[in-house]
Amino acid sequence: MYLEITLLSLIIVVCFVFLIKIFVGKTILKTNAEYGTQDLLIEKSGFYSLWVNGEIFSKPALEKFNAMIINENEKRFFDMPSFFRANTNNGSSGSILLECYYLEKGTYKFKIGNGSQSHLTNLDKIAREFIPGKLSYDFGYTVKRTLPELIFPLCLFGIIFSIMQILEILK
């Protein structure tokens, strides 16, 4: 009984650590939204995420300042759009997860331009029409080394399942 509870508790702790790593990661690049290209040095292969930061209750002009990570051949590669739109805030400013990437070790370009491809899905575009808030040109982008958000539902399932099993054992 005690061994089972200990193992289930360990699963809960590991799932919480993974959940935290989705939101918190080592910042690789932080920049304001203005046209230009910067070098992005990836020292270790892994998952990286693109976040947009700005004032809360504002709508960043993502259509005008579209950020892209491109490889040495100036070509885009596969990215995973954010499904859950994970976000964090401190009361006055916040961050929203836009995309996740798996990047190999090397040098990439982080480009901000007025591109036709936006990080906004059709649902985002519709929601932005109805959500009140002023359009903001004062925002920035952050690239962080994090875990992909696709593990989010797995972690939630692990936590809920483990808690239910512990409660069953304690009955």
mmCIF file with all atom_site columns, C-alpha atoms in Angstrom:
data_model
loop_
_atom_site.group_PDB
_atom_site.id
_atom_site.type_symbol
_atom_site.label_atom_id
_atom_site.label_alt_id
_atom_site.label_comp_id
_atom_site.label_asym_id
_atom_site.label_entity_id
_atom_site.label_seq_id
_atom_site.pdbx_PDB_ins_code
_atom_site.Cartn_x
_atom_site.Cartn_y
_atom_site.Cartn_z
_atom_site.occupancy
_atom_site.B_iso_or_equiv
_atom_site.pdbx_formal_charge
_atom_site.auth_seq_id
_atom_site.auth_comp_id
_atom_site.auth_asym_id
_atom_site.auth_atom_id
_atom_site.pdbx_PDB_model_num
ATOM 1   C CA . MET A 1 1   ? 0.000   0.000  0.000   1.00 0.00 ? 1   MET A CA 1
ATOM 2   C CA . TYR A 1 2   ? 2.711   2.505  0.977   1.00 0.00 ? 2   TYR A CA 1
ATOM 3   C CA . LEU A 1 3   ? 4.798   1.604  -2.052  1.00 0.00 ? 3   LEU A CA 1
ATOM 4   C CA . GLU A 1 4   ? 1.833   2.192  -4.378  1.00 0.00 ? 4   GLU A CA 1
ATOM 5   C CA . ILE A 1 5   ? 1.067   5.565  -2.802  1.00 0.00 ? 5   ILE A CA 1
ATOM 6   C CA . THR A 1 6   ? 4.740   6.538  -3.048  1.00 0.00 ? 6   THR A CA 1
ATOM 7   C CA . LEU A 1 7   ? 4.906   5.592  -6.744  1.00 0.00 ? 7   LEU A CA 1
ATOM 8   C CA . LEU A 1 8   ? 1.670   7.420  -7.537  1.00 0.00 ? 8   LEU A CA 1
ATOM 9   C CA . SER A 1 9   ? 2.927   10.468 -5.632  1.00 0.00 ? 9   SER A CA 1
ATOM 10  C CA . LEU A 1 10  ? 6.133   10.342 -7.672  1.00 0.00 ? 10  LEU A CA 1
ATOM 11  C CA . ILE A 1 11  ? 4.074   10.314 -10.878 1.00 0.00 ? 11  ILE A CA 1
ATOM 12  C CA . ILE A 1 12  ? 2.200   13.413 -9.665  1.00 0.00 ? 12  ILE A CA 1
ATOM 13  C CA . VAL A 1 13  ? 5.457   15.240 -8.893  1.00 0.00 ? 13  VAL A CA 1
ATOM 14  C CA . VAL A 1 14  ? 6.998   14.335 -12.271 1.00 0.00 ? 14  VAL A CA 1
ATOM 15  C CA . CYS A 1 15  ? 3.841   15.482 -14.096 1.00 0.00 ? 15  CYS A CA 1
ATOM 16  C CA . PHE A 1 16  ? 3.895   18.814 -12.216 1.00 0.00 ? 16  PHE A CA 1
ATOM 17  C CA . VAL A 1 17  ? 7.570   19.311 -13.136 1.00 0.00 ? 17  VAL A CA 1
ATOM 18  C CA . PHE A 1 18  ? 6.755   18.665 -16.802 1.00 0.00 ? 18  PHE A CA 1
ATOM 19  C CA . LEU A 1 19  ? 3.823   21.104 -16.637 1.00 0.00 ? 19  LEU A CA 1
ATOM 20  C CA . ILE A 1 20  ? 6.092   23.796 -15.204 1.00 0.00 ? 20  ILE A CA 1
ATOM 21  C CA . LYS A 1 21  ? 8.676   23.162 -17.942 1.00 0.00 ? 21  LYS A CA 1
ATOM 22  C CA . ILE A 1 22  ? 6.043   23.929 -20.581 1.00 0.00 ? 22  ILE A CA 1
ATOM 23  C CA . PHE A 1 23  ? 5.650   27.461 -19.207 1.00 0.00 ? 23  PHE A CA 1
ATOM 24  C CA . VAL A 1 24  ? 9.125   28.172 -17.859 1.00 0.00 ? 24  VAL A CA 1
ATOM 25  C CA . GLY A 1 25  ? 12.269  27.669 -19.867 1.00 0.00 ? 25  GLY A CA 1
ATOM 26  C CA . LYS A 1 26  ? 15.641  29.113 -20.640 1.00 0.00 ? 26  LYS A CA 1
ATOM 27  C CA . THR A 1 27  ? 15.275  32.284 -22.713 1.00 0.00 ? 27  THR A CA 1
ATOM 28  C CA . ILE A 1 28  ? 17.351  32.031 -25.888 1.00 0.00 ? 28  ILE A CA 1
ATOM 29  C CA . LEU A 1 29  ? 16.252  35.271 -27.584 1.00 0.00 ? 29  LEU A CA 1
ATOM 30  C CA . LYS A 1 30  ? 14.135  38.220 -26.501 1.00 0.00 ? 30  LYS A CA 1
ATOM 31  C CA . THR A 1 31  ? 13.366  41.057 -28.904 1.00 0.00 ? 31  THR A CA 1
ATOM 32  C CA . ASN A 1 32  ? 10.866  43.832 -29.593 1.00 0.00 ? 32  ASN A CA 1
ATOM 33  C CA . ALA A 1 33  ? 8.511   43.508 -32.535 1.00 0.00 ? 33  ALA A CA 1
ATOM 34  C CA . GLU A 1 34  ? 10.240  45.486 -35.250 1.00 0.00 ? 34  GLU A CA 1
ATOM 35  C CA . TYR A 1 35  ? 11.220  44.524 -38.765 1.00 0.00 ? 35  TYR A CA 1
ATOM 36  C CA . GLY A 1 36  ? 14.589  42.823 -39.041 1.00 0.00 ? 36  GLY A CA 1
ATOM 37  C CA . THR A 1 37  ? 16.548  39.600 -38.833 1.00 0.00 ? 37  THR A CA 1
ATOM 38  C CA . GLN A 1 38  ? 18.659  38.289 -35.958 1.00 0.00 ? 38  GLN A CA 1
ATOM 39  C CA . ASP A 1 39  ? 20.847  35.243 -35.581 1.00 0.00 ? 39  ASP A CA 1
ATOM 40  C CA . LEU A 1 40  ? 19.469  32.553 -33.302 1.00 0.00 ? 40  LEU A CA 1
ATOM 41  C CA . LEU A 1 41  ? 22.139  30.206 -31.957 1.00 0.00 ? 41  LEU A CA 1
ATOM 42  C CA . ILE A 1 42  ? 20.831  26.823 -30.811 1.00 0.00 ? 42  ILE A CA 1
ATOM 43  C CA . GLU A 1 43  ? 23.491  25.171 -28.649 1.00 0.00 ? 43  GLU A CA 1
ATOM 44  C CA . LYS A 1 44  ? 21.517  22.011 -27.890 1.00 0.00 ? 44  LYS A CA 1
ATOM 45  C CA . SER A 1 45  ? 18.952  20.173 -30.016 1.00 0.00 ? 45  SER A CA 1
ATOM 46  C CA . GLY A 1 46  ? 15.502  20.079 -28.483 1.00 0.00 ? 46  GLY A CA 1
ATOM 47  C CA . PHE A 1 47  ? 12.104  21.695 -28.256 1.00 0.00 ? 47  PHE A CA 1
ATOM 48  C CA . TYR A 1 48  ? 11.854  25.460 -28.391 1.00 0.00 ? 48  TYR A CA 1
ATOM 49  C CA . SER A 1 49  ? 8.810   27.689 -28.222 1.00 0.00 ? 49  SER A CA 1
ATOM 50  C CA . LEU A 1 50  ? 7.911   31.125 -29.547 1.00 0.00 ? 50  LEU A CA 1
ATOM 51  C CA . TRP A 1 51  ? 6.061   33.409 -27.137 1.00 0.00 ? 51  TRP A CA 1
ATOM 52  C CA . VAL A 1 52  ? 4.594   36.867 -27.694 1.00 0.00 ? 52  VAL A CA 1
ATOM 53  C CA . ASN A 1 53  ? 4.785   39.262 -24.703 1.00 0.00 ? 53  ASN A CA 1
ATOM 54  C CA . GLY A 1 54  ? 2.993   42.523 -24.089 1.00 0.00 ? 54  GLY A CA 1
ATOM 55  C CA . GLU A 1 55  ? 0.418   44.326 -21.981 1.00 0.00 ? 55  GLU A CA 1
ATOM 56  C CA . ILE A 1 56  ? -2.553  42.294 -20.866 1.00 0.00 ? 56  ILE A CA 1
ATOM 57  C CA . PHE A 1 57  ? -5.922  43.251 -22.381 1.00 0.00 ? 57  PHE A CA 1
ATOM 58  C CA . SER A 1 58  ? -4.251  44.355 -25.601 1.00 0.00 ? 58  SER A CA 1
ATOM 59  C CA . LYS A 1 59  ? -4.114  42.697 -29.019 1.00 0.00 ? 59  LYS A CA 1
ATOM 60  C CA . PRO A 1 60  ? -0.578  42.558 -30.446 1.00 0.00 ? 60  PRO A CA 1
ATOM 61  C CA . ALA A 1 61  ? -0.406  43.359 -34.175 1.00 0.00 ? 61  ALA A CA 1
ATOM 62  C CA . LEU A 1 62  ? 0.794   39.880 -35.100 1.00 0.00 ? 62  LEU A CA 1
ATOM 63  C CA . GLU A 1 63  ? -0.365  40.328 -38.684 1.00 0.00 ? 63  GLU A CA 1
ATOM 64  C CA . LYS A 1 64  ? 1.951   43.307 -39.180 1.00 0.00 ? 64  LYS A CA 1
ATOM 65  C CA . PHE A 1 65  ? 4.987   41.989 -37.267 1.00 0.00 ? 65  PHE A CA 1
ATOM 66  C CA . ASN A 1 66  ? 5.029   38.311 -38.182 1.00 0.00 ? 66  ASN A CA 1
ATOM 67  C CA . ALA A 1 67  ? 7.917   36.354 -36.620 1.00 0.00 ? 67  ALA A CA 1
ATOM 68  C CA . MET A 1 68  ? 9.514   33.361 -38.324 1.00 0.00 ? 68  MET A CA 1
ATOM 69  C CA . ILE A 1 69  ? 12.381  31.043 -37.508 1.00 0.00 ? 69  ILE A CA 1
ATOM 70  C CA . ILE A 1 70  ? 14.137  29.972 -40.694 1.00 0.00 ? 70  ILE A CA 1
ATOM 71  C CA . ASN A 1 71  ? 17.143  27.745 -41.303 1.00 0.00 ? 71  ASN A CA 1
ATOM 72  C CA . GLU A 1 72  ? 20.391  28.578 -43.121 1.00 0.00 ? 72  GLU A CA 1
ATOM 73  C CA . ASN A 1 73  ? 18.816  27.969 -46.547 1.00 0.00 ? 73  ASN A CA 1
ATOM 74  C CA . GLU A 1 74  ? 16.209  30.675 -45.826 1.00 0.00 ? 74  GLU A CA 1
ATOM 75  C CA . LYS A 1 75  ? 13.455  28.070 -45.767 1.00 0.00 ? 75  LYS A CA 1
ATOM 76  C CA . ARG A 1 76  ? 10.791  27.589 -43.143 1.00 0.00 ? 76  ARG A CA 1
ATOM 77  C CA . PHE A 1 77  ? 10.437  24.191 -41.563 1.00 0.00 ? 77  PHE A CA 1
ATOM 78  C CA . PHE A 1 78  ? 7.777   22.278 -39.690 1.00 0.00 ? 78  PHE A CA 1
ATOM 79  C CA . ASP A 1 79  ? 6.394   24.033 -36.652 1.00 0.00 ? 79  ASP A CA 1
ATOM 80  C CA . MET A 1 80  ? 3.646   22.975 -34.283 1.00 0.00 ? 80  MET A CA 1
ATOM 81  C CA . PRO A 1 81  ? 1.044   25.672 -33.646 1.00 0.00 ? 81  PRO A CA 1
ATOM 82  C CA . SER A 1 82  ? -0.125  26.103 -30.090 1.00 0.00 ? 82  SER A CA 1
ATOM 83  C CA . PHE A 1 83  ? -3.400  24.260 -29.509 1.00 0.00 ? 83  PHE A CA 1
ATOM 84  C CA . PHE A 1 84  ? -4.077  25.390 -25.949 1.00 0.00 ? 84  PHE A CA 1
ATOM 85  C CA . ARG A 1 85  ? -2.617  28.911 -26.227 1.00 0.00 ? 85  ARG A CA 1
ATOM 86  C CA . ALA A 1 86  ? -0.792  28.577 -22.933 1.00 0.00 ? 86  ALA A CA 1
ATOM 87  C CA . ASN A 1 87  ? -0.285  31.939 -21.285 1.00 0.00 ? 87  ASN A CA 1
ATOM 88  C CA . THR A 1 88  ? 1.238   33.541 -18.225 1.00 0.00 ? 88  THR A CA 1
ATOM 89  C CA . ASN A 1 89  ? 0.875   36.992 -16.697 1.00 0.00 ? 89  ASN A CA 1
ATOM 90  C CA . ASN A 1 90  ? 1.995   39.056 -13.748 1.00 0.00 ? 90  ASN A CA 1
ATOM 91  C CA . GLY A 1 91  ? -0.997  41.391 -13.565 1.00 0.00 ? 91  GLY A CA 1
ATOM 92  C CA . SER A 1 92  ? 0.247   44.039 -15.996 1.00 0.00 ? 92  SER A CA 1
ATOM 93  C CA . SER A 1 93  ? 2.000   42.120 -18.752 1.00 0.00 ? 93  SER A CA 1
ATOM 94  C CA . GLY A 1 94  ? 1.685   38.633 -20.103 1.00 0.00 ? 94  GLY A CA 1
ATOM 95  C CA . SER A 1 95  ? 2.977   36.055 -22.567 1.00 0.00 ? 95  SER A CA 1
ATOM 96  C CA . ILE A 1 96  ? 1.147   33.754 -24.960 1.00 0.00 ? 96  ILE A CA 1
ATOM 97  C CA . LEU A 1 97  ? 2.621   30.650 -26.552 1.00 0.00 ? 97  LEU A CA 1
ATOM 98  C CA . LEU A 1 98  ? 2.370   30.842 -30.343 1.00 0.00 ? 98  LEU A CA 1
ATOM 99  C CA . GLU A 1 99  ? 4.328   27.868 -31.691 1.00 0.00 ? 99  GLU A CA 1
ATOM 100 C CA . CYS A 1 100 ? 6.673   25.049 -30.751 1.00 0.00 ? 100 CYS A CA 1
ATOM 101 C CA . TYR A 1 101 ? 9.629   23.846 -32.789 1.00 0.00 ? 101 TYR A CA 1
ATOM 102 C CA . TYR A 1 102 ? 12.098  21.002 -32.657 1.00 0.00 ? 102 TYR A CA 1
ATOM 103 C CA . LEU A 1 103 ? 15.412  22.625 -33.558 1.00 0.00 ? 103 LEU A CA 1
ATOM 104 C CA . GLU A 1 104 ? 18.675  20.837 -34.232 1.00 0.00 ? 104 GLU A CA 1
ATOM 105 C CA . LYS A 1 105 ? 21.915  22.316 -32.938 1.00 0.00 ? 105 LYS A CA 1
ATOM 106 C CA . GLY A 1 106 ? 23.046  25.139 -35.217 1.00 0.00 ? 106 GLY A CA 1
ATOM 107 C CA . THR A 1 107 ? 22.406  28.703 -36.309 1.00 0.00 ? 107 THR A CA 1
ATOM 108 C CA . TYR A 1 108 ? 19.001  29.888 -37.443 1.00 0.00 ? 108 TYR A CA 1
ATOM 109 C CA . LYS A 1 109 ? 17.540  33.244 -38.423 1.00 0.00 ? 109 LYS A CA 1
ATOM 110 C CA . PHE A 1 110 ? 14.798  34.903 -36.417 1.00 0.00 ? 110 PHE A CA 1
ATOM 111 C CA . LYS A 1 111 ? 13.005  37.161 -38.854 1.00 0.00 ? 111 LYS A CA 1
ATOM 112 C CA . ILE A 1 112 ? 10.257  39.666 -38.192 1.00 0.00 ? 112 ILE A CA 1
ATOM 113 C CA . GLY A 1 113 ? 8.513   40.928 -41.286 1.00 0.00 ? 113 GLY A CA 1
ATOM 114 C CA . ASN A 1 114 ? 5.175   41.826 -42.742 1.00 0.00 ? 114 ASN A CA 1
ATOM 115 C CA . GLY A 1 115 ? 4.561   38.305 -44.000 1.00 0.00 ? 115 GLY A CA 1
ATOM 116 C CA . SER A 1 116 ? 1.376   36.857 -45.363 1.00 0.00 ? 116 SER A CA 1
ATOM 117 C CA . GLN A 1 117 ? 1.529   33.909 -42.966 1.00 0.00 ? 117 GLN A CA 1
ATOM 118 C CA . SER A 1 118 ? 0.440   34.792 -39.481 1.00 0.00 ? 118 SER A CA 1
ATOM 119 C CA . HIS A 1 119 ? 0.560   32.791 -36.255 1.00 0.00 ? 119 HIS A CA 1
ATOM 120 C CA . LEU A 1 120 ? -3.151  33.396 -35.883 1.00 0.00 ? 120 LEU A CA 1
ATOM 121 C CA . THR A 1 121 ? -5.489  30.538 -36.679 1.00 0.00 ? 121 THR A CA 1
ATOM 122 C CA . ASN A 1 122 ? -8.920  31.207 -38.140 1.00 0.00 ? 122 ASN A CA 1
ATOM 123 C CA . LEU A 1 123 ? -10.408 30.756 -34.667 1.00 0.00 ? 123 LEU A CA 1
ATOM 124 C CA . ASP A 1 124 ? -7.947  33.338 -33.281 1.00 0.00 ? 124 ASP A CA 1
ATOM 125 C CA . LYS A 1 125 ? -8.891  35.827 -35.986 1.00 0.00 ? 125 LYS A CA 1
ATOM 126 C CA . ILE A 1 126 ? -12.589 35.431 -35.245 1.00 0.00 ? 126 ILE A CA 1
ATOM 127 C CA . ALA A 1 127 ? -12.037 35.679 -31.478 1.00 0.00 ? 127 ALA A CA 1
ATOM 128 C CA . ARG A 1 128 ? -9.931  38.840 -31.859 1.00 0.00 ? 128 ARG A CA 1
ATOM 129 C CA . GLU A 1 129 ? -12.911 40.551 -33.504 1.00 0.00 ? 129 GLU A CA 1
ATOM 130 C CA . PHE A 1 130 ? -15.132 39.998 -30.463 1.00 0.00 ? 130 PHE A CA 1
ATOM 131 C CA . ILE A 1 131 ? -12.637 40.329 -27.609 1.00 0.00 ? 131 ILE A CA 1
ATOM 132 C CA . PRO A 1 132 ? -12.345 43.915 -26.415 1.00 0.00 ? 132 PRO A CA 1
ATOM 133 C CA . GLY A 1 133 ? -8.876  45.426 -26.295 1.00 0.00 ? 133 GLY A CA 1
ATOM 134 C CA . LYS A 1 134 ? -6.750  47.922 -28.108 1.00 0.00 ? 134 LYS A CA 1
ATOM 135 C CA . LEU A 1 135 ? -4.465  46.962 -30.970 1.00 0.00 ? 135 LEU A CA 1
ATOM 136 C CA . SER A 1 136 ? -0.887  47.185 -29.718 1.00 0.00 ? 136 SER A CA 1
ATOM 137 C CA . TYR A 1 137 ? 2.331   47.738 -31.639 1.00 0.00 ? 137 TYR A CA 1
ATOM 138 C CA . ASP A 1 138 ? 4.385   47.684 -28.433 1.00 0.00 ? 138 ASP A CA 1
ATOM 139 C CA . PHE A 1 139 ? 5.060   43.994 -27.872 1.00 0.00 ? 139 PHE A CA 1
ATOM 140 C CA . GLY A 1 140 ? 7.915   41.551 -28.188 1.00 0.00 ? 140 GLY A CA 1
ATOM 141 C CA . TYR A 1 141 ? 8.850   37.995 -28.971 1.00 0.00 ? 141 TYR A CA 1
ATOM 142 C CA . THR A 1 142 ? 10.710  35.485 -26.820 1.00 0.00 ? 142 THR A CA 1
ATOM 143 C CA . VAL A 1 143 ? 12.213  32.162 -27.888 1.00 0.00 ? 143 VAL A CA 1
ATOM 144 C CA . LYS A 1 144 ? 12.578  29.707 -24.994 1.00 0.00 ? 144 LYS A CA 1
ATOM 145 C CA . ARG A 1 145 ? 13.879  26.168 -24.594 1.00 0.00 ? 145 ARG A CA 1
ATOM 146 C CA . THR A 1 146 ? 10.806  24.383 -23.248 1.00 0.00 ? 146 THR A CA 1
ATOM 147 C CA . LEU A 1 147 ? 8.838   21.193 -23.577 1.00 0.00 ? 147 LEU A CA 1
ATOM 148 C CA . PRO A 1 148 ? 6.126   20.915 -26.224 1.00 0.00 ? 148 PRO A CA 1
ATOM 149 C CA . GLU A 1 149 ? 2.628   21.663 -25.050 1.00 0.00 ? 149 GLU A CA 1
ATOM 150 C CA . LEU A 1 150 ? 1.417   18.347 -26.455 1.00 0.00 ? 150 LEU A CA 1
ATOM 151 C CA . ILE A 1 151 ? 2.491   16.730 -23.176 1.00 0.00 ? 151 ILE A CA 1
ATOM 152 C CA . PHE A 1 152 ? 0.032   18.983 -21.312 1.00 0.00 ? 152 PHE A CA 1
ATOM 153 C CA . PRO A 1 153 ? -2.969  16.603 -21.624 1.00 0.00 ? 153 PRO A CA 1
ATOM 154 C CA . LEU A 1 154 ? -0.765  13.624 -20.746 1.00 0.00 ? 154 LEU A CA 1
ATOM 155 C CA . CYS A 1 155 ? 0.420   15.343 -17.582 1.00 0.00 ? 155 CYS A CA 1
ATOM 156 C CA . LEU A 1 156 ? -3.124  16.286 -16.585 1.00 0.00 ? 156 LEU A CA 1
ATOM 157 C CA . PHE A 1 157 ? -4.242  12.705 -17.159 1.00 0.00 ? 157 PHE A CA 1
ATOM 158 C CA . GLY A 1 158 ? -1.294  11.418 -15.081 1.00 0.00 ? 158 GLY A CA 1
ATOM 159 C CA . ILE A 1 159 ? -2.118  13.747 -12.194 1.00 0.00 ? 159 ILE A CA 1
ATOM 160 C CA . ILE A 1 160 ? -5.852  13.055 -12.170 1.00 0.00 ? 160 ILE A CA 1
ATOM 161 C CA . PHE A 1 161 ? -5.413  9.288  -12.588 1.00 0.00 ? 161 PHE A CA 1
ATOM 162 C CA . SER A 1 162 ? -2.818  9.136  -9.783  1.00 0.00 ? 162 SER A CA 1
ATOM 163 C CA . ILE A 1 163 ? -4.968  11.163 -7.394  1.00 0.00 ? 163 ILE A CA 1
ATOM 164 C CA . MET A 1 164 ? -7.950  8.911  -8.108  1.00 0.00 ? 164 MET A CA 1
ATOM 165 C CA . GLN A 1 165 ? -5.851  5.802  -7.462  1.00 0.00 ? 165 GLN A CA 1
ATOM 166 C CA . ILE A 1 166 ? -4.514  7.225  -4.191  1.00 0.00 ? 166 ILE A CA 1
ATOM 167 C CA . LEU A 1 167 ? -8.054  8.020  -3.049  1.00 0.00 ? 167 LEU A CA 1
ATOM 168 C CA . GLU A 1 168 ? -9.145  4.500  -3.964  1.00 0.00 ? 168 GLU A CA 1
ATOM 169 C CA . ILE A 1 169 ? -6.261  2.991  -1.964  1.00 0.00 ? 169 ILE A CA 1
ATOM 170 C CA . LEU A 1 170 ? -7.036  5.140  1.074   1.00 0.00 ? 170 LEU A CA 1
ATOM 171 C CA . LYS A 1 171 ? -10.713 4.081  1.150   1.00 0.00 ? 171 LYS A CA 1
#
